[in-house]
Coordinates of C-alpha atoms in Angstrom, one line a residue:
X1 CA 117.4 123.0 119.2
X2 CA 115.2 124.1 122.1
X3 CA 111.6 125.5 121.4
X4 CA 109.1 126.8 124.0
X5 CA 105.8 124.8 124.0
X6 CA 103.8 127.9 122.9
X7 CA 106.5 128.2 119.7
X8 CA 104.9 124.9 118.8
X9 CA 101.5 125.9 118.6
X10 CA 101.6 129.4 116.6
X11 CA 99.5 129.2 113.6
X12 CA 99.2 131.4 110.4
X13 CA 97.1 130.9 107.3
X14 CA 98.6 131.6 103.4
X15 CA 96.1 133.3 101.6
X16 CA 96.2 132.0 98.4
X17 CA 93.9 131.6 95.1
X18 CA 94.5 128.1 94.6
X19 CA 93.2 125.4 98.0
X20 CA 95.8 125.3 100.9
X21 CA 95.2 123.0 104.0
X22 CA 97.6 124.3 107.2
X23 CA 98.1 122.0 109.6
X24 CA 99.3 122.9 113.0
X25 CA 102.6 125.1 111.8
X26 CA 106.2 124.3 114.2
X27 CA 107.9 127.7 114.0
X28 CA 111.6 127.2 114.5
X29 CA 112.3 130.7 116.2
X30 CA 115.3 131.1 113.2
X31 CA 113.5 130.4 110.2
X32 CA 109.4 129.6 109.8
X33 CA 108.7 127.0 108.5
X34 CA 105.4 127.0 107.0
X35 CA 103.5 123.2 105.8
X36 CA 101.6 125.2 102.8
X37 CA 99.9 122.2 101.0
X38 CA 98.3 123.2 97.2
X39 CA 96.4 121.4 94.2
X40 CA 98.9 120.7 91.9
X41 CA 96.8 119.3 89.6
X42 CA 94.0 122.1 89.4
X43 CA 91.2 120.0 90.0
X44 CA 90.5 121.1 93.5
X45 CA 91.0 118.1 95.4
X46 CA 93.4 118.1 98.1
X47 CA 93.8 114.4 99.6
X48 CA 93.0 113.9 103.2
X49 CA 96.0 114.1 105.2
X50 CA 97.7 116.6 103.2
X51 CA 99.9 119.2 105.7
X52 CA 101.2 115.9 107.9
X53 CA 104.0 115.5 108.7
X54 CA 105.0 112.0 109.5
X55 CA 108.8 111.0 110.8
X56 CA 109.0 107.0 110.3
X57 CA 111.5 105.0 111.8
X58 CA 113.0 102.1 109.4
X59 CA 111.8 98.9 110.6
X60 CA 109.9 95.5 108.8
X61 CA 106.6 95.1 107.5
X62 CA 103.7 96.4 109.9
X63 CA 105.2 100.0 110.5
X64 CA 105.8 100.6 106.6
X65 CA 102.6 100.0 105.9
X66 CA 101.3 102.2 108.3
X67 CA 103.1 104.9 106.8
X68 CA 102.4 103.7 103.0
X69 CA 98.5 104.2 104.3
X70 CA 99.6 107.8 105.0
X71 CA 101.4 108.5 102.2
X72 CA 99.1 107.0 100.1
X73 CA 96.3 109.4 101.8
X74 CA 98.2 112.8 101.5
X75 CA 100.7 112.7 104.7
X76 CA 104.7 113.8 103.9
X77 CA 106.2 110.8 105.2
X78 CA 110.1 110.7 105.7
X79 CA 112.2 107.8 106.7
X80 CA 114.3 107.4 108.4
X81 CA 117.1 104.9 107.9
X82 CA 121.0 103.6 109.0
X83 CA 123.7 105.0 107.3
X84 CA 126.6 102.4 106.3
X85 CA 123.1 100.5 105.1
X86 CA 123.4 99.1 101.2
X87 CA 120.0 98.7 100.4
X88 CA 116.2 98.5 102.7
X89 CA 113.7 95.7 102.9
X90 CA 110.8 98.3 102.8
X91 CA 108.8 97.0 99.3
X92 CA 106.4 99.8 101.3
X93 CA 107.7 102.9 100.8
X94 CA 106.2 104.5 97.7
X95 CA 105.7 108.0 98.0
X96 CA 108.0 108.7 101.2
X97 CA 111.4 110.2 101.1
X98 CA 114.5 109.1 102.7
X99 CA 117.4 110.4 105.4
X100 CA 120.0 108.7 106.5
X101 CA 121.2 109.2 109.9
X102 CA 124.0 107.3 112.2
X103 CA 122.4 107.3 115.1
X104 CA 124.8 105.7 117.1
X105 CA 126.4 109.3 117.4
X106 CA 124.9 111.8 119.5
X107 CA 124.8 114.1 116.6
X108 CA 123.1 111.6 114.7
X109 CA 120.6 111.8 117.4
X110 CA 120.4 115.3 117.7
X111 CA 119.3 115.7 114.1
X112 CA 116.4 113.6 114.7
X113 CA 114.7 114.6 117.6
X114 CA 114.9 118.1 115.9
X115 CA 112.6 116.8 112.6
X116 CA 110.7 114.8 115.3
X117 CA 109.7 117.7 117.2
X118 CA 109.3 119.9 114.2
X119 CA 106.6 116.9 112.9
X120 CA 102.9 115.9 113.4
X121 CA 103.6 112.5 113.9
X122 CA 106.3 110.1 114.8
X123 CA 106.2 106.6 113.9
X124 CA 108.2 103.9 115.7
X125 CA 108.4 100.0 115.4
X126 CA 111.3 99.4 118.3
X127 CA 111.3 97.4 121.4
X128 CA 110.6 99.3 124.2
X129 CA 112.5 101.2 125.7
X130 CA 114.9 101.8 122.4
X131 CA 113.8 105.3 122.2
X132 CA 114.0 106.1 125.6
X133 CA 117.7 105.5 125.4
X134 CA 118.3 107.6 122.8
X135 CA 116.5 110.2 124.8
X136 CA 114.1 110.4 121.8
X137 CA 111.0 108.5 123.9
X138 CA 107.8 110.0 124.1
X139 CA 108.1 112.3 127.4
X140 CA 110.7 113.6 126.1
X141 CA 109.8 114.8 122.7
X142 CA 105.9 115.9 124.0
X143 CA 107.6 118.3 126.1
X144 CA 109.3 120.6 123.2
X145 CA 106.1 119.4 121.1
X146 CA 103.0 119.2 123.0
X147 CA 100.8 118.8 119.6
X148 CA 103.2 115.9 118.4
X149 CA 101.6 112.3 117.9
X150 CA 103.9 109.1 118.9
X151 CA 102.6 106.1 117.3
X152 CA 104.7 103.3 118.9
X153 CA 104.2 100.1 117.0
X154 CA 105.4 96.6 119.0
X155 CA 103.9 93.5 118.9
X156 CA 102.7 93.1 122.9
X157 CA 102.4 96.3 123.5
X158 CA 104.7 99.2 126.0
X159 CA 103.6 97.8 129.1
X160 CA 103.2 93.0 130.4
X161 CA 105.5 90.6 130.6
X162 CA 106.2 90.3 127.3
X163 CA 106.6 94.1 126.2
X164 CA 110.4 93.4 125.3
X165 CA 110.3 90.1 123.8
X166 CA 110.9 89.3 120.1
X167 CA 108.2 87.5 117.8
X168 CA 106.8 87.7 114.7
X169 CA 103.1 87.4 113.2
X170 CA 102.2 84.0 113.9
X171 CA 103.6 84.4 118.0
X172 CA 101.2 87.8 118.0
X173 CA 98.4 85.7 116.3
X174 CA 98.6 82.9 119.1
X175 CA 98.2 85.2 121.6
X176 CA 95.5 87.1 120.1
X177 CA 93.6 83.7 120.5
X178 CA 92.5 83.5 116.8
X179 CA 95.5 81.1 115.6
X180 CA 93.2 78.4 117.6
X181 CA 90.3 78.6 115.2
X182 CA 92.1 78.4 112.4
X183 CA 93.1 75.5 110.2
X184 CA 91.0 72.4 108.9
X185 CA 89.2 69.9 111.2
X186 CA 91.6 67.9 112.3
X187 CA 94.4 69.5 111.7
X188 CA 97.2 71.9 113.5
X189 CA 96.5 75.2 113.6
X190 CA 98.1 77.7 110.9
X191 CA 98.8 81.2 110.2
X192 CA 97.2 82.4 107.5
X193 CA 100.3 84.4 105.8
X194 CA 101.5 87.0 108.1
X195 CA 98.3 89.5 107.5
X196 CA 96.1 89.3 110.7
X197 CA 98.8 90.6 112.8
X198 CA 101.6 92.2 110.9
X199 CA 99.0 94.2 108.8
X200 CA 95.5 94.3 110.1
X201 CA 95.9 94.3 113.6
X202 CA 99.3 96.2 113.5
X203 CA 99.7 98.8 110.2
X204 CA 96.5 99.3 109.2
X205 CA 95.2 99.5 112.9
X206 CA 98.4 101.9 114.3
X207 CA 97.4 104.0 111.0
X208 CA 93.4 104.3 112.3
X209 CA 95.3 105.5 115.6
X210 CA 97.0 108.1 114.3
X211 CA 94.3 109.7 112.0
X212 CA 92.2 109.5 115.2
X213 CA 94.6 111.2 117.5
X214 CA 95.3 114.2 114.5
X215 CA 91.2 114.7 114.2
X216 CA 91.2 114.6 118.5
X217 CA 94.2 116.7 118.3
X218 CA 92.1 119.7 116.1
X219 CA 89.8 120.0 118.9
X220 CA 92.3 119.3 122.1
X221 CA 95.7 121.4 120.6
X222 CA 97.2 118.2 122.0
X223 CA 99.1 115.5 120.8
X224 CA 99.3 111.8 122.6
X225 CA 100.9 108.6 122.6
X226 CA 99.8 105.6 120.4
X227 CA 100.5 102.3 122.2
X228 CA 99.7 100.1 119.0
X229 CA 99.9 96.0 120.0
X230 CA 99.5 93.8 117.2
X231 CA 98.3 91.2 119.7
X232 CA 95.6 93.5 120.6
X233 CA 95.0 94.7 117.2
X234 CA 94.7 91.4 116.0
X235 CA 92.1 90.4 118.1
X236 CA 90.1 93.2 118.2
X237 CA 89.6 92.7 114.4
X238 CA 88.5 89.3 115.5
X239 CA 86.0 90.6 117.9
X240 CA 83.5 88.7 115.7
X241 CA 84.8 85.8 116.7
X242 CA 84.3 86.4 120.9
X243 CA 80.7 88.2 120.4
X244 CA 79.2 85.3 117.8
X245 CA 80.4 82.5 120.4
X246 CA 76.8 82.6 121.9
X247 CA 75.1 82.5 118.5
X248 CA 76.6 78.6 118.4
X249 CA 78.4 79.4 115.3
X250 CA 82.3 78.2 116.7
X251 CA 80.6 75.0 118.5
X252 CA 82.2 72.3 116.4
X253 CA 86.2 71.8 116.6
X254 CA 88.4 74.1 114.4
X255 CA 87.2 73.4 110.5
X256 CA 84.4 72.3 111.2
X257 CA 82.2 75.3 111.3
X258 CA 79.7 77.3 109.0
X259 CA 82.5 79.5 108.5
X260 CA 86.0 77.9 108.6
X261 CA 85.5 75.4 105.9
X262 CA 83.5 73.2 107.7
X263 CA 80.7 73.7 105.1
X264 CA 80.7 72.2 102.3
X265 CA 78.9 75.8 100.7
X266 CA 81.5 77.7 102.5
X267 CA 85.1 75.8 100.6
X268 CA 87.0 76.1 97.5
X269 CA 86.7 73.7 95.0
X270 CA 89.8 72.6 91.9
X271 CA 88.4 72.9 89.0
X272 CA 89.5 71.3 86.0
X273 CA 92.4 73.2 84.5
X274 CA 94.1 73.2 88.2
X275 CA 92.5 76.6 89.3
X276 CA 89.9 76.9 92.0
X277 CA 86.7 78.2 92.6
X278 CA 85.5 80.2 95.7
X279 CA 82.2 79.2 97.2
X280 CA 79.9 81.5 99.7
X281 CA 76.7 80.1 99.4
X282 CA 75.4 80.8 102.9
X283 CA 71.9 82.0 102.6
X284 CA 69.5 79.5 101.6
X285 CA 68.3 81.7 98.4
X286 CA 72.2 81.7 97.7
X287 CA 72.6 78.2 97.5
X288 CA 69.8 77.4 95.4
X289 CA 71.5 79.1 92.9
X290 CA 74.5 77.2 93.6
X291 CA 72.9 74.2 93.2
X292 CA 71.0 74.9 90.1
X293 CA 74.1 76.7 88.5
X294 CA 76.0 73.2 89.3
X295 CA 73.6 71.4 87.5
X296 CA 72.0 69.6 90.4
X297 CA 68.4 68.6 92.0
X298 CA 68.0 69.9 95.0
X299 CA 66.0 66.6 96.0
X300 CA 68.9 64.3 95.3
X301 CA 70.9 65.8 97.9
X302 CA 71.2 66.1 101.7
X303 CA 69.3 69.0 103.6
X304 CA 72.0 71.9 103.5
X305 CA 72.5 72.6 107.1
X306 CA 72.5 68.8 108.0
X307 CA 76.1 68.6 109.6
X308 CA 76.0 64.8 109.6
X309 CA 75.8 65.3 105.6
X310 CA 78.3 67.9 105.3
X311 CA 81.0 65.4 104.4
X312 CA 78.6 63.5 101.8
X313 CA 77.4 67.3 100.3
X314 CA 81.5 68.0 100.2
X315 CA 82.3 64.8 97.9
X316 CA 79.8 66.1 95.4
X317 CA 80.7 69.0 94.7
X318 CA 84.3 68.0 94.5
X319 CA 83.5 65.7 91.5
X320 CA 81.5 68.5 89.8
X321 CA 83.5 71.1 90.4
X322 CA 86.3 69.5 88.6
X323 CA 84.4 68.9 85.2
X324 CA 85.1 72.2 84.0
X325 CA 87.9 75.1 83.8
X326 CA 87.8 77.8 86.1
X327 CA 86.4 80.2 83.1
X328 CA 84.1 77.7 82.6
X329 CA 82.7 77.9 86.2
X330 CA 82.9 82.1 86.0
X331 CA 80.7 82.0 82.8
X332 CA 78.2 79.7 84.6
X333 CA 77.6 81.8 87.5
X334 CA 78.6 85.2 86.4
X335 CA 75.0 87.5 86.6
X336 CA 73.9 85.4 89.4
X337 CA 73.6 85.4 93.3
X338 CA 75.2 82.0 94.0
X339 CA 78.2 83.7 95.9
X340 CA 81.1 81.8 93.8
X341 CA 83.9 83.5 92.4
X342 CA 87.3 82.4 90.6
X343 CA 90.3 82.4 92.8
X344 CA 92.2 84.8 90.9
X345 CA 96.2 84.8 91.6
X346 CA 98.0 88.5 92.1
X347 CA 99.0 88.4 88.2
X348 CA 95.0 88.0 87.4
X349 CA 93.6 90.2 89.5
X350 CA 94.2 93.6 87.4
X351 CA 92.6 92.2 84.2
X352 CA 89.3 90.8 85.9
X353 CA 86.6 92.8 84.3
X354 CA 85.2 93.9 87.7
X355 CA 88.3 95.0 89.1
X356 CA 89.5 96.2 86.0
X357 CA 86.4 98.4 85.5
X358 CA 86.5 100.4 89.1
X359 CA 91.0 100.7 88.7
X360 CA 90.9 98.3 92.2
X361 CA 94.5 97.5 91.0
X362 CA 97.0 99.8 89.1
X363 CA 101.0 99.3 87.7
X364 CA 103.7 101.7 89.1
X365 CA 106.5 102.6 87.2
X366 CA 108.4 99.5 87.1
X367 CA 105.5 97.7 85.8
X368 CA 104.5 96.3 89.5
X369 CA 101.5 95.4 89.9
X370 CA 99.8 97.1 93.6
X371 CA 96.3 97.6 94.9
X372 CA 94.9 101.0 95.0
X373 CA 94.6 102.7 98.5
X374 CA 91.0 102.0 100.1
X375 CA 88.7 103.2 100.8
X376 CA 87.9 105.5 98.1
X377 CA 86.9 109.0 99.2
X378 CA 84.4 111.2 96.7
X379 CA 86.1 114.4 97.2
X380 CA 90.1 113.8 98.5
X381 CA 90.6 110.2 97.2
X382 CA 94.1 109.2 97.5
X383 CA 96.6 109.4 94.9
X384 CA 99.5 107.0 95.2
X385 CA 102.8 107.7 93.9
X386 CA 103.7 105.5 90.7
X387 CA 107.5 106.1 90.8
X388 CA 110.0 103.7 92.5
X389 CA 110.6 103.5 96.0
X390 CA 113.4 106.1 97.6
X391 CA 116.8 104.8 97.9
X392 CA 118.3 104.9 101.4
X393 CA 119.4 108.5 101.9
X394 CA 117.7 109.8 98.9
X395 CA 116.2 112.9 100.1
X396 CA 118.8 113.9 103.1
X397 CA 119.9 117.2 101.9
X398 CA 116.1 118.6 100.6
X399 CA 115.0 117.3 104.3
X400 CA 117.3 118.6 106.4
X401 CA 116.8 121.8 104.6
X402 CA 113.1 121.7 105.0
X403 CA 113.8 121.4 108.7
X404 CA 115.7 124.6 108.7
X405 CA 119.2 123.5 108.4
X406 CA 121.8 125.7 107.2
X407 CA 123.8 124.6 104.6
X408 CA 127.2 124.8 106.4
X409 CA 125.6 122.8 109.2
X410 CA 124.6 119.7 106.5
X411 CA 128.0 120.1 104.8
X412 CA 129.4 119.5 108.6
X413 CA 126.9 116.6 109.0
X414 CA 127.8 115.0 105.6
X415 CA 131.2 115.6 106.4
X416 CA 131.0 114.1 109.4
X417 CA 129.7 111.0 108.9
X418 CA 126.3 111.9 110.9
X419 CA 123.9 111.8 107.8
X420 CA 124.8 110.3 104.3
X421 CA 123.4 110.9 101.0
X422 CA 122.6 109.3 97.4
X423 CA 121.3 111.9 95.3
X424 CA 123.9 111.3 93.2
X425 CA 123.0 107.0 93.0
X426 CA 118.9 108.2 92.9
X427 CA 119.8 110.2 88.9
X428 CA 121.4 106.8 87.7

């Protein structure tokens, strides 16, 4: 389906009793299709991205997560995944809904640019140039959609040498330049899980993209292209670590810094039940309370930002560290301003009392334990979806109509082998 520019950017507004937010309304010149977002709950809030429409292509972890951020955050988000596929890798899909399209068939293809350039926002994690071959790239879809946003998400970026080469977090974090500072003195460098990259400098930074084009977009009428590079992502969360060079804080080899472990304040320590103890005693006012909470004379021990006695400081608090339990330790310095907290594991961290007091954590449906969406907004907080995630090809038939499909035409499809559905293997 062909649209005129112009047919893109008609809007309308609903007048209703209850709180609608429109966003910028596709009118498909044989059926409207109006994005009428209500409270459902009655309380007046609406969450912040509610009217998006997002279009996310399956891929692995950084680009679900962008769209889980979304989701979480108000935005419809629909992906979209293989057909002949038994089962996804997503673990980040709550709240979205699924179609399943072959697009190795032209149809297949046809189907999709038509939800992309009936969207807000298209999401994409491919190599470059994947799109373009499908004739679903970004000049392509901005010309039937001027207001549309195309987030592509890569790990080098759309444009260098290494715009079509594979990696993976840790390659990304080398490149960034970070990898090199981290790891304990005198040791190789490591990754530290994949989160710099894959979910800082990628998801959660491609997501900050797109929220930034939609609020540029309400004053333009335009949309844009997001070239998202985890490389670059990464290190521009690190930015700290290029502008605090001069303040002489990264002049010692990796690990043996203020800040990398190199202090002996600045470490985590086993206690004596096998847990561990987290230590941020920077501040001198800090670590007097560390000192006094460890049951130790300030006089008997080395000055604390004497780097010579960093090792002799470390051995010290090793020893008392490990003479009680970990719930030991968090009774001792609960109330104060010594900067130590338990290391809690992932099945801990919902029953701390702090945590467990503001809901920082919450159990879905299947009894999963996940972290609520942050930050927390006063008037349109998000409200994640507790059910289970979609199966693959959950929501074809409800999406397609939504899009303004007939139902002859998704009989055909179906038929046809161009989209498949479970809505039968979803009410099992």
């Amino acid at each position: 389906m062909n649209m005129k520019p112009q047919e893109h950017q008609k809007r309308t507004r609903i007048k209703t009793t209850t709180p609608t937010i429109l966003c910028a309304c596709v009118i498909n010149p044989r059926r409207a299709v109006w994005h009428e977002v209500q409270n459902l709950k009655g309380t007046g809030s609406i969450m912040a991205l509610a009217g998006v429409r997002v279009i996310e292509l399956a891929g692995l972890a950084p680009a679900p997560f962008c769209g889980m951020i979304l989701s979480d955050f108000g935005a419809k988000v629909i992906r979209v995944d293989r057909t002949k596929v038994a089962m996804t890798v997503d673990t980040q899909a709550r709240g979205k809904q699924s179609i399943a399209l072959n697009l190795k068939n032209p149809k297949g293809v046809a189907v999709l640019k038509r939800l992309c350039v009936q969207s807000d926002v298209v999401l994409e994690p491919y190599r470059k140039g994947v799109m373009e071959k499908m004739g679903l790239g970004p000049d392509d879809l901005l010309k039937e959609n001027p207001r549309l946003i195309y987030a592509r998400l890569t790990g080098y970026g759309q444009s260098g040498s290494y715009a079509k080469a594979a990696g993976h977090d840790i390659n990304y974090l080398a490149m960034s330049g970070l990898l090199s500072m981290l790891g304990r003195s005198s040791e190789k460098p490591y990754a530290p899980l994949n989160l710099v990259a894959d979910f800082a400098g990628g998801g959660l930074m491609c997501a900050f993209g797109i929220v930034l084009a939609l609020l540029e977009r309400s004053m333009s009428g335009q949309g844009q292209i997001i070239d998202a590079s985890m490389v670059e992502g990464a290190a521009y969360v690190g930015s700290f670590m290029w502008k605090s060079r001069s303040l002489g804080l990264w002049n010692h080899p990796r690990g043996e810094n203020l800040l990398d472990s190199g202090a002996p304040f600045y470490d985590t320590y086993r206690t004596s039940d096998g847990k561990y103890m987290a230590v941020g005693a920077i501040e001198p006012q800090f670590y007097q309370q560390l000192i006094r909470g460890l049951g130790l004379d300030d006089a008997d021990l080395p000055t604390q930002m004497s780097v010579s006695d960093w090792p002799q400081l470390r051995e010290t608090f090793i020893r008392v560290f490990a003479t009680k339990t970990q719930a030991e330790w968090s009774q001792v310095f609960n109330g104060t301003d010594a900067c130590v907290t338990p290391v809690l594991s992932l099945d801990e961290v919902l029953s701390h009392p702090h945590n467990k007091a503001r809901g920082s954590f919450f159990k879905d449906s299947q009894g999963e334990v996940s972290p609520r969406p942050a930050p927390v907004l006063s008037r349109s907080p998000a409200e994640p979806c507790r059910s289970r995630d979609p199966f693959i090809g959950e929501h074809t038939r409800s999406v397609l109509k939504e899009y303004g499909f007939e139902q002859g035409q998704i009989d055909q499809l179906l038929s046809g082998g161009i989209v498949e559905c479970n809505e039968a293997k979803a009410r099992l």
